[in-house]
mmCIF file of C-alpha atoms in Angstrom:
data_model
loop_
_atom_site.group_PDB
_atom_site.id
_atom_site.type_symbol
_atom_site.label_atom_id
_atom_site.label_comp_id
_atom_site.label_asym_id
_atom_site.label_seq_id
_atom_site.Cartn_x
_atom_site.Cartn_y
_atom_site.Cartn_z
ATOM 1 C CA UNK F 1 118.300 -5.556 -4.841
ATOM 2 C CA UNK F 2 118.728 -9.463 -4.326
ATOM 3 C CA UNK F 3 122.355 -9.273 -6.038
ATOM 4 C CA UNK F 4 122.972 -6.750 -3.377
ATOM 5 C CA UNK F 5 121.571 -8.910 -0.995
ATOM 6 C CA UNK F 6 123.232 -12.385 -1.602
ATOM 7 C CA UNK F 7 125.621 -14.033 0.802
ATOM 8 C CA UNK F 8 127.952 -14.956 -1.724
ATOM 9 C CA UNK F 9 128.081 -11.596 -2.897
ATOM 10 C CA UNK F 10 128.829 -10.328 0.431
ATOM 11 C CA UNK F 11 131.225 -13.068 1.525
ATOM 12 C CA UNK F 12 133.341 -12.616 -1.344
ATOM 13 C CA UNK F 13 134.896 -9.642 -0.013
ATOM 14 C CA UNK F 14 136.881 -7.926 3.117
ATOM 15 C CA UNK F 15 134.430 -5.026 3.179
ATOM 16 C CA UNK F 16 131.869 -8.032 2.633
ATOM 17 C CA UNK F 17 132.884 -9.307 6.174
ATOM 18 C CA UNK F 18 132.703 -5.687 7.746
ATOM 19 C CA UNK F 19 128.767 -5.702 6.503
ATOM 20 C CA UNK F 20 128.262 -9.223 7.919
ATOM 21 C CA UNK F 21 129.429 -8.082 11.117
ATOM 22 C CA UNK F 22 127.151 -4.974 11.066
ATOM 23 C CA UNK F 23 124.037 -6.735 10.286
ATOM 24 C CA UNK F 24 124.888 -8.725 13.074
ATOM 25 C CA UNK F 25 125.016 -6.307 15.978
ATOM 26 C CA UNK F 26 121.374 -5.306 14.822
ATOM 27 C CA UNK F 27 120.148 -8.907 14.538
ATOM 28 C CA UNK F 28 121.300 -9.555 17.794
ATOM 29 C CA UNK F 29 119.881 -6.983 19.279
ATOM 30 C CA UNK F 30 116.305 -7.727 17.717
ATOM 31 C CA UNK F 31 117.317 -10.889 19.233
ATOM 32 C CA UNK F 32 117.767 -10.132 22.555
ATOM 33 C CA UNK F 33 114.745 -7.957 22.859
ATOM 34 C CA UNK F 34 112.284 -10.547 21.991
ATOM 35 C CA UNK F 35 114.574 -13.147 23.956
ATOM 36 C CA UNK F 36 113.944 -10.994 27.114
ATOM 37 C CA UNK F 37 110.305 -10.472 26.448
ATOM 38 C CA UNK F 38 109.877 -14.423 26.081
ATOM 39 C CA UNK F 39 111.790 -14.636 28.587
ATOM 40 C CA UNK F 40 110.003 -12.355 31.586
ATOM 41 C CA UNK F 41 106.713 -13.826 30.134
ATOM 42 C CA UNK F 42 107.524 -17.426 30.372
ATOM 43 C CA UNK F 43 109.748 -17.348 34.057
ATOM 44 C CA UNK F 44 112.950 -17.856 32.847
ATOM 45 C CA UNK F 45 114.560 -15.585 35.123
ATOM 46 C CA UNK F 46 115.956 -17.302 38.208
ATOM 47 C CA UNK F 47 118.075 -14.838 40.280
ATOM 48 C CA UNK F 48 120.140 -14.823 43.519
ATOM 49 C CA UNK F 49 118.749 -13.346 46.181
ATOM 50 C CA UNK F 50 121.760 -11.004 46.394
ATOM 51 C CA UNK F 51 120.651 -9.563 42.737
ATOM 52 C CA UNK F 52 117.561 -8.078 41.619
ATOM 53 C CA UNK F 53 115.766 -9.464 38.696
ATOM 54 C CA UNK F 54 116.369 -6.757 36.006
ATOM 55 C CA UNK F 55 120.125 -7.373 37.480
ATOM 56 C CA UNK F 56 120.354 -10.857 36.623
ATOM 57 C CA UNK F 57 118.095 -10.625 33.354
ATOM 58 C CA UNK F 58 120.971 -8.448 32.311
ATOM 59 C CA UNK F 59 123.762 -10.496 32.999
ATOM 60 C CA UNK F 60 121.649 -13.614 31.210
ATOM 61 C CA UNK F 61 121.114 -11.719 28.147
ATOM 62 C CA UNK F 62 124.824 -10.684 28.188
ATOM 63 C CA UNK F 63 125.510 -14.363 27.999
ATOM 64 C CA UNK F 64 122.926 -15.403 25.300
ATOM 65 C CA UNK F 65 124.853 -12.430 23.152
ATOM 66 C CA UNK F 66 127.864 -13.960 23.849
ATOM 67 C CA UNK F 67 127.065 -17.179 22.615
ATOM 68 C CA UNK F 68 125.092 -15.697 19.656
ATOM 69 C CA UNK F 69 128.087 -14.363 18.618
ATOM 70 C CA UNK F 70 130.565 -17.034 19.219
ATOM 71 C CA UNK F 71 131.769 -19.908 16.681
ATOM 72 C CA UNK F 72 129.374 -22.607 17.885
ATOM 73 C CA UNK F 73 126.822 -23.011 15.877
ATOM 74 C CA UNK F 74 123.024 -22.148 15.806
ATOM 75 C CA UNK F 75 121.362 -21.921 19.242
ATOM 76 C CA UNK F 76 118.786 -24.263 20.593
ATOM 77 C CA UNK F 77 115.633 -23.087 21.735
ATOM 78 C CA UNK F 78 114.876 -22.079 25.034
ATOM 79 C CA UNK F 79 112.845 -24.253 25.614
ATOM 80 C CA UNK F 80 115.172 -27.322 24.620
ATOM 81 C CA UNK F 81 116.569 -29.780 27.106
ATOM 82 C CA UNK F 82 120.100 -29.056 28.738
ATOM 83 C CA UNK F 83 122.707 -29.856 27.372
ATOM 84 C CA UNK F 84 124.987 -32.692 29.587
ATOM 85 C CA UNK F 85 128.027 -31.508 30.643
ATOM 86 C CA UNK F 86 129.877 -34.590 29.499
ATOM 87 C CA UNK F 87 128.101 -34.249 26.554
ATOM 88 C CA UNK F 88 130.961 -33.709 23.534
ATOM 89 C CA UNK F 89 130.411 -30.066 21.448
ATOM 90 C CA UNK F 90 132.104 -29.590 17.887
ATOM 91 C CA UNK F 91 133.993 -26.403 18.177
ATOM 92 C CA UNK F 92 134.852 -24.690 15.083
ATOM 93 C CA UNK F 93 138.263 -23.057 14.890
ATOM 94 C CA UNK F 94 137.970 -19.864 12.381
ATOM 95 C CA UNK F 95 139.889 -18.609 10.735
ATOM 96 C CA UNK F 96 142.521 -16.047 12.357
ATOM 97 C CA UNK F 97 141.231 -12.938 10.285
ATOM 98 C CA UNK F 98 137.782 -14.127 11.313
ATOM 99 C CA UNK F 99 138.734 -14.796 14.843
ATOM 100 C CA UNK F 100 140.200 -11.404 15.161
ATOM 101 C CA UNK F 101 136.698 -9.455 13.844
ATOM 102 C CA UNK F 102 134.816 -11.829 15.428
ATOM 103 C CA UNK F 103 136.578 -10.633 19.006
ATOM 104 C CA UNK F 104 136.271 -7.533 17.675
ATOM 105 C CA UNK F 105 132.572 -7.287 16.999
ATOM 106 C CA UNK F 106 131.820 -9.599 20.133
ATOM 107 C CA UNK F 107 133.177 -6.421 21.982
ATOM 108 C CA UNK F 108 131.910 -3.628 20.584
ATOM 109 C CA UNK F 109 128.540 -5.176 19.970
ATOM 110 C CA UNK F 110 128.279 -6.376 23.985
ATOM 111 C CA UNK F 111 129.266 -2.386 24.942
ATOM 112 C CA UNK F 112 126.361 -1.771 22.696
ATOM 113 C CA UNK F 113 123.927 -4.033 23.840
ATOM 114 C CA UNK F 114 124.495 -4.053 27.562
ATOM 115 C CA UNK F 115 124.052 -0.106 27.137
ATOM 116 C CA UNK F 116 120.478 -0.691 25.226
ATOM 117 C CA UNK F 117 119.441 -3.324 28.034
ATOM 118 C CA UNK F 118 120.132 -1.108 30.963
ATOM 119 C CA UNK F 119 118.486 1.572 29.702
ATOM 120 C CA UNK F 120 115.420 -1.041 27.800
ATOM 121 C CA UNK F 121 115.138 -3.417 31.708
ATOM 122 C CA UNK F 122 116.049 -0.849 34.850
ATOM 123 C CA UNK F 123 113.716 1.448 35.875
ATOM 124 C CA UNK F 124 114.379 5.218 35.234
ATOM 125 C CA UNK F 125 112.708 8.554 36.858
ATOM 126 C CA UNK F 126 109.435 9.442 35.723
ATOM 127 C CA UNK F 127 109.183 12.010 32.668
ATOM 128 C CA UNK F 128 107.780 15.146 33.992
ATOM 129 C CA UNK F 129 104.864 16.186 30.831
ATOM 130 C CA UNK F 130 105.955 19.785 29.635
ATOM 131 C CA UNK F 131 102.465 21.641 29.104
ATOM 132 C CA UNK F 132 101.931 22.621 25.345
ATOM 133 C CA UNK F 133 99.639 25.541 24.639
ATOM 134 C CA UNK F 134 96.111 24.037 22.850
ATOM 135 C CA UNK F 135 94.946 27.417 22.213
ATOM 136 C CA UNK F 136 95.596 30.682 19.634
ATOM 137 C CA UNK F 137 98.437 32.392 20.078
ATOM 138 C CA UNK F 138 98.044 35.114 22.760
ATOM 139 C CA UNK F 139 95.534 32.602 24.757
ATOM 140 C CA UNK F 140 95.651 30.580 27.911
ATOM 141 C CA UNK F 141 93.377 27.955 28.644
ATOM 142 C CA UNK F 142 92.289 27.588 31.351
ATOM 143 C CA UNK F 143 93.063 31.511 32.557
ATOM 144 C CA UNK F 144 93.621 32.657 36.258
ATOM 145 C CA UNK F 145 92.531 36.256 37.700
ATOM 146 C CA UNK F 146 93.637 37.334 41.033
ATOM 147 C CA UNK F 147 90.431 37.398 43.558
ATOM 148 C CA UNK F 148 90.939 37.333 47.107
ATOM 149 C CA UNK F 149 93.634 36.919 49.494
ATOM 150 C CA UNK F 150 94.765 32.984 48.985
ATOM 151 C CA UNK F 151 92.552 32.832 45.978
ATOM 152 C CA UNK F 152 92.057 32.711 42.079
ATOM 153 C CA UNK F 153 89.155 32.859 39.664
ATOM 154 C CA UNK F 154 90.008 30.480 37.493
ATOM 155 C CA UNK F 155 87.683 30.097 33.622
ATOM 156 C CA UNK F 156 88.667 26.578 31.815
ATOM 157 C CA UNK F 157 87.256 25.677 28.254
ATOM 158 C CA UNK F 158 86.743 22.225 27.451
ATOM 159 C CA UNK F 159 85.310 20.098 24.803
ATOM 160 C CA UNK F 160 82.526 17.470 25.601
ATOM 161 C CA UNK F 161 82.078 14.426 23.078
ATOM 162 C CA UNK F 162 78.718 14.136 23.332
ATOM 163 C CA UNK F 163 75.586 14.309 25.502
ATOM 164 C CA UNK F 164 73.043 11.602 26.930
ATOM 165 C CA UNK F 165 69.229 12.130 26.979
ATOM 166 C CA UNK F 166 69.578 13.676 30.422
ATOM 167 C CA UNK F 167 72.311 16.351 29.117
ATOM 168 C CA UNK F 168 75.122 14.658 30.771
ATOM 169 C CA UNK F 169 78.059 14.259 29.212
ATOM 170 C CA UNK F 170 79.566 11.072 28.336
ATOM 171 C CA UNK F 171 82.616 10.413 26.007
ATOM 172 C CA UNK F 172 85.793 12.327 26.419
ATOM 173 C CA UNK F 173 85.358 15.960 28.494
ATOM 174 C CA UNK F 174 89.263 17.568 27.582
ATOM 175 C CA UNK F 175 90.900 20.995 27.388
ATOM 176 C CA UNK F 176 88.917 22.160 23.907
ATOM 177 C CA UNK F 177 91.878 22.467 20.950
ATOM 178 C CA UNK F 178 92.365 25.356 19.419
ATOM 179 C CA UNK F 179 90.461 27.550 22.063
ATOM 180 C CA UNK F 180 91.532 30.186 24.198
ATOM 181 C CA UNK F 181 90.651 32.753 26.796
ATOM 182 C CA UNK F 182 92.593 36.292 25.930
ATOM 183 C CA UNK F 183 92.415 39.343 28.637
ATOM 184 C CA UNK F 184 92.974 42.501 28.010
ATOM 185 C CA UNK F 185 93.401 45.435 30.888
ATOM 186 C CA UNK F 186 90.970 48.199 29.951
ATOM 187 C CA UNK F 187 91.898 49.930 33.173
ATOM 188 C CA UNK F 188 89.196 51.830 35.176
ATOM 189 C CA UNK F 189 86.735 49.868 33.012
ATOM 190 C CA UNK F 190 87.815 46.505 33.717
ATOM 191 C CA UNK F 191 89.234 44.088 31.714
ATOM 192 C CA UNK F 192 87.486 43.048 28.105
ATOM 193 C CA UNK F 193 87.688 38.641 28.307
ATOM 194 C CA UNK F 194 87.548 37.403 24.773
ATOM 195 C CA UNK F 195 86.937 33.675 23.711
ATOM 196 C CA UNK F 196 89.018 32.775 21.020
ATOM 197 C CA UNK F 197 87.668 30.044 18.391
ATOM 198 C CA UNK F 198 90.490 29.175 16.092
ATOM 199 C CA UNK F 199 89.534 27.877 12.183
ATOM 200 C CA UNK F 200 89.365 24.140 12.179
ATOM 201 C CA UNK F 201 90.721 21.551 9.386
ATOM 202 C CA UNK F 202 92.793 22.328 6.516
ATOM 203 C CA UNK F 203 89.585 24.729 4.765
ATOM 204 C CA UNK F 204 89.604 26.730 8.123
ATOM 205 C CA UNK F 205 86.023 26.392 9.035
ATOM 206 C CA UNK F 206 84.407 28.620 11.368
ATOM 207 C CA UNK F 207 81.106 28.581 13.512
ATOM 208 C CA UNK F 208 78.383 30.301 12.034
ATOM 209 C CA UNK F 209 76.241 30.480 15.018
ATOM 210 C CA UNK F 210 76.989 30.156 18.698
ATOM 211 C CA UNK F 211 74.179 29.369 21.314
ATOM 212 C CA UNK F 212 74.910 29.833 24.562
ATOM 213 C CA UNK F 213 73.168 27.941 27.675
ATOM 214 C CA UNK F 214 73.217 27.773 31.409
ATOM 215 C CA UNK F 215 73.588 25.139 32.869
ATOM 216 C CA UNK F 216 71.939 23.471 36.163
ATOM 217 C CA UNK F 217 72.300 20.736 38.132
ATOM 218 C CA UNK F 218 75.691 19.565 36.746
ATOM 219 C CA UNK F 219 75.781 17.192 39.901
ATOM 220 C CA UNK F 220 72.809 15.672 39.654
ATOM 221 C CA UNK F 221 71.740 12.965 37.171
ATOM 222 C CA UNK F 222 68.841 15.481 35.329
ATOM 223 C CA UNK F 223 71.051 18.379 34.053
ATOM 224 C CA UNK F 224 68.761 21.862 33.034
ATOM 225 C CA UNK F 225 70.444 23.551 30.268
ATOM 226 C CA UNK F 226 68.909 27.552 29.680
ATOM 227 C CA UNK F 227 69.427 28.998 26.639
ATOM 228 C CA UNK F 228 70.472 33.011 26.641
ATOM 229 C CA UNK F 229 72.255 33.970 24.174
ATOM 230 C CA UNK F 230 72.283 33.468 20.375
ATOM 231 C CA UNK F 231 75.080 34.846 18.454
ATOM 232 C CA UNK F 232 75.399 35.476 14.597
ATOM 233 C CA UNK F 233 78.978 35.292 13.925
ATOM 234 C CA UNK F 234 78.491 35.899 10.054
ATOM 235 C CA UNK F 235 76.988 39.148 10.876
ATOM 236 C CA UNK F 236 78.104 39.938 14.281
ATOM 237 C CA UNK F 237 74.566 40.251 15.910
ATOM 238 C CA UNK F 238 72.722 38.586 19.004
ATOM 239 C CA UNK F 239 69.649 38.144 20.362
ATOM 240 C CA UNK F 240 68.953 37.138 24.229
ATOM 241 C CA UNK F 241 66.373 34.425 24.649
ATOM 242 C CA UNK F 242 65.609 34.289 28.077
ATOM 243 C CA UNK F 243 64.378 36.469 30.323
ATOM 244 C CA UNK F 244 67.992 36.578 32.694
ATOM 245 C CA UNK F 245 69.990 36.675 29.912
ATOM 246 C CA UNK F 246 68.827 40.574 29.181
ATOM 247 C CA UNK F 247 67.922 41.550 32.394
ATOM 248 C CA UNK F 248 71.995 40.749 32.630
ATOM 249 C CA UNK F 249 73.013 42.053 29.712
ATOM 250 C CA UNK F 250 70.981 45.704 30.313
ATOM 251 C CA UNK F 251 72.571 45.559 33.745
ATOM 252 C CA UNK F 252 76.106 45.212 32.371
ATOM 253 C CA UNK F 253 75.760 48.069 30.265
ATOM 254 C CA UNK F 254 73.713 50.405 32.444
ATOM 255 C CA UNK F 255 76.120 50.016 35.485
ATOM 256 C CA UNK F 256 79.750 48.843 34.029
ATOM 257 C CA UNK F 257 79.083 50.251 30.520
ATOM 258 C CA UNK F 258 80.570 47.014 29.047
ATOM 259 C CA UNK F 259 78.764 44.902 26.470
ATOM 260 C CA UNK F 260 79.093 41.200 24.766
ATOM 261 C CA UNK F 261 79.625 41.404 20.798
ATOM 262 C CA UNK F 262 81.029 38.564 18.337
ATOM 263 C CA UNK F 263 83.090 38.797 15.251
ATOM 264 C CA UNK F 264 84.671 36.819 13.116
ATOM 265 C CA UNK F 265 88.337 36.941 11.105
ATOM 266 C CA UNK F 266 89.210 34.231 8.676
ATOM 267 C CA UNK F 267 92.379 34.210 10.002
ATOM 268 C CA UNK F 268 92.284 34.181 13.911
ATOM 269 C CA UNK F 269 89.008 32.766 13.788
ATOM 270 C CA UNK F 270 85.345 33.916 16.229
ATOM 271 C CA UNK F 271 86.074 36.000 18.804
ATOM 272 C CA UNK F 272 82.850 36.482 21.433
ATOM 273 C CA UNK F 273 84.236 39.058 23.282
ATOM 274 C CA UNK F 274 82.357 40.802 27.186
ATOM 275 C CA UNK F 275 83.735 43.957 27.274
ATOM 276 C CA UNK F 276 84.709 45.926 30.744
ATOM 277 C CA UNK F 277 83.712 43.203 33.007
ATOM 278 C CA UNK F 278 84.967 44.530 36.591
ATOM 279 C CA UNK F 279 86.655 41.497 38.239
ATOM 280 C CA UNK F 280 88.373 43.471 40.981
ATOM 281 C CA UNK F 281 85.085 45.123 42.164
ATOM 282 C CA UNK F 282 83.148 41.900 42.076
ATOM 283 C CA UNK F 283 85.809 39.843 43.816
ATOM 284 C CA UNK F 284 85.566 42.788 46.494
ATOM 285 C CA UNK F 285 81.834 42.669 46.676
ATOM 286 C CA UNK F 286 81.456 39.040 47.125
ATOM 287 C CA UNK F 287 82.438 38.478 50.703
ATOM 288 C CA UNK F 288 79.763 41.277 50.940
ATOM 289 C CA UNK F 289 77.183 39.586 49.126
ATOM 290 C CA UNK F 290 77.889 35.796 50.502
ATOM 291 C CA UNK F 291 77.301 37.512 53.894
ATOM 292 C CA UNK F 292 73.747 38.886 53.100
ATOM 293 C CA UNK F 293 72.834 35.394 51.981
ATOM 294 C CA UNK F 294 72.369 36.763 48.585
ATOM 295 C CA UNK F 295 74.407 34.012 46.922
ATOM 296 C CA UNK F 296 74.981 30.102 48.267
ATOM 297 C CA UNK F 297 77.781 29.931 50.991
ATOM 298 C CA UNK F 298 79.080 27.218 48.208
ATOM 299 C CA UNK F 299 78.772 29.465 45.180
ATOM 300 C CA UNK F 300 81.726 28.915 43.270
ATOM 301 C CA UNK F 301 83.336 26.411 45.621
ATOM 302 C CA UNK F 302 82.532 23.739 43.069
ATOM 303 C CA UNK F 303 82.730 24.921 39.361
ATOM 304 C CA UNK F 304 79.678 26.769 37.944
ATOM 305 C CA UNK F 305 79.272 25.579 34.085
ATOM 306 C CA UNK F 306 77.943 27.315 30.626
ATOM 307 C CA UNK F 307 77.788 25.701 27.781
ATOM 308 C CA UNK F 308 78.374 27.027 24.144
ATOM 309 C CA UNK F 309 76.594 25.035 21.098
ATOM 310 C CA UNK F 310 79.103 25.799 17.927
ATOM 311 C CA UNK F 311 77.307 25.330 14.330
ATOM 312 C CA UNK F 312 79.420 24.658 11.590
ATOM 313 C CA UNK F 313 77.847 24.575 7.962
ATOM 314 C CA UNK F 314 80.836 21.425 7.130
ATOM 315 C CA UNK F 315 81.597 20.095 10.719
ATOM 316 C CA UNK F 316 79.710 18.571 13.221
ATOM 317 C CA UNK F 317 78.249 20.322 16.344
ATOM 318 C CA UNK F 318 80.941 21.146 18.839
ATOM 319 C CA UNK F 319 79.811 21.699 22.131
ATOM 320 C CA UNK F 320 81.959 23.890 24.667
ATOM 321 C CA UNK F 321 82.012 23.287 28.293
ATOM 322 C CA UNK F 322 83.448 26.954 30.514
ATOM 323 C CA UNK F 323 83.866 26.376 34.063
ATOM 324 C CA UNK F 324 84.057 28.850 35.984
ATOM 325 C CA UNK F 325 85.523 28.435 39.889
ATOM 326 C CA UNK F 326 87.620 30.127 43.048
ATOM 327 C CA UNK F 327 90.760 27.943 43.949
ATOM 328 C CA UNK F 328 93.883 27.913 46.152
ATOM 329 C CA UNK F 329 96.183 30.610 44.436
ATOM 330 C CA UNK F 330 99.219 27.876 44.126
ATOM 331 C CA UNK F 331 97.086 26.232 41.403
ATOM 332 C CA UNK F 332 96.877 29.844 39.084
ATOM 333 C CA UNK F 333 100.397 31.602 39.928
ATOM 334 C CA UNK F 334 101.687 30.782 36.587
ATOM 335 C CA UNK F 335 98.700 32.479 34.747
ATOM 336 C CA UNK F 336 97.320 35.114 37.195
ATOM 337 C CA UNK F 337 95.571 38.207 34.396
#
């Protein structure tokens, strides 16, 4: 490797010369990177008013290639003193076959590196972000149903970090990875809305338990979280532990005949799964209902929250935060179930 690398070795030869004049268009423009970063930092740029400073940072770096690739020598430091212009300069005269690929690399190489600058120094249009899918395939998180004339129901799934002593989240609150909402049209019935929990890490864990809690006063600084449910997903049972939890659930199945049940498949992961729940009827009913004052005029204006406690037996607790919330239909035309 350091035969390859020698100077004399590389001199010696005409291809030798083609290599040294490689190695220089990428030194240069390592060069002229860190030039212009010194540079902007230290207020070398002095422009025209006529020009804007990216402008004449461009042209000045044009220059300093110039020079870095002409005959003169090594180059000062920026910071050096001018130099007089009576001052005498030894010029070297190459030689012609020199001269000639040294015109012809000073060329090519400034095409090159006046490209890289314009495209490194002047602004350019912002990058719209292209949305990726975080959840299993056949999933959409967050999910949009159609409600009301101008509105959506909208359910997101997030992931909190972690909790204080007063059940507030603090850390990172994001769209949860690898969970999704999937909807399927059961007709007269409803729709059955399944949450999707996808294996995690390369051993493809799974939850073996899901708890999941109501939560109140997400506004205030003392949140009130209620558990209701508690779901087996090893053996596909549940048991309610509050006293609104099956009061809701016998009410679901006595009047929509639907029902909430959990399984779990090694390879698309825990499914908890409410069966026939009738969104068209309830978003009919609701004007109804916010008019008898049986619900707050602001019910659902901001978004109502549950909470779902995942319990690995090789992970640590993952805690999922559904929101659940009416907005403008513009913001759920792409995903409307």
């Amino acid at each position: 490797m350091a035969m390859a690398l020698s100077p004399i070795a590389i001199l010696g030869t005409a291809a030798g010369l083609l290599t040294v004049a490689v190695l220089t268009m990428w030194l240069g423009g390592a060069v002229i990177v860190v030039a212009a970063i010194v540079a902007a930092a230290s207020g070398w740029v002095q422009h025209p008013s006529t020009y804007s400073k990216s402008e004449t940072l461009l042209c000045k770096m044009h220059h300093f290639f110039l020079h870095l690739l002409s005959a003169e020598g090594e180059l000062s430091p920026i910071n050096a003193p001018p130099v007089e212009p009576d001052e005498p300069q030894k010029k070297h005269q190459p030689s012609p076959p020199i001269n000639r690929l040294r015109d012809n690399s000073r060329e090519t190489c400034c095409c090159f590196r006046m490209a890289f600058l314009r495209n490194l120094l002047l602004s350019k249009p912002p990058r719209k972000d292209i949305a990726t899918p975080v959840g299993p395939a056949g999933t959409s998180n967050p999910c949009f149903f159609e409600w009301s004339a101008g509105m959506s129901f909208k359910i997101e799934v997030n992931e909190i970090e972690n909790l204080n002593p007063h059940k507030q989240p603090i850390g990172s609150v994001a769209l949860a990875k690898g969970v999704g909402l999937q909807v399927v049209n059961a007709g007269a019935r409803g729709s059955d809305v399944s949450l999707v929990i996808a294996p995690c890490g390369v051993d493809g864990d799974l939850p073996h338990a899901c708890l999941l809690k109501g939560v109140k006063g997400r506004r205030t600084s003392q949140v009130t979280e209620t558990e209701h449910f508690w779901f087996n997903t090893s053996t596909g049972t549940k048991e309610h532990r509050s006293n609104q939890g099956g009061v809701g659930l016998w009410f679901h199945s006595k009047w929509n005949g639907g029902d909430v049940v959990v399984s779990q498949n090694p390879s698309e992961g825990v499914i908890l799964k409410a069966t026939a729940l009738p969104i068209h009827r309830l978003s009919a009913m609701f004007p109804k209902v916010l008019r008898f004052g049986l619900l707050k005029p602001d019910t659902l204006q901001a978004p109502e929250e549950v909470r779902i406690y995942c319990y690995y037996e090789n992970r640590p607790l993952r805690i999922l935060q559904v929101l659940m919330q009416l907005v403008p239909c513009a913001e759920g035309d792409a995903g409307l179930a």
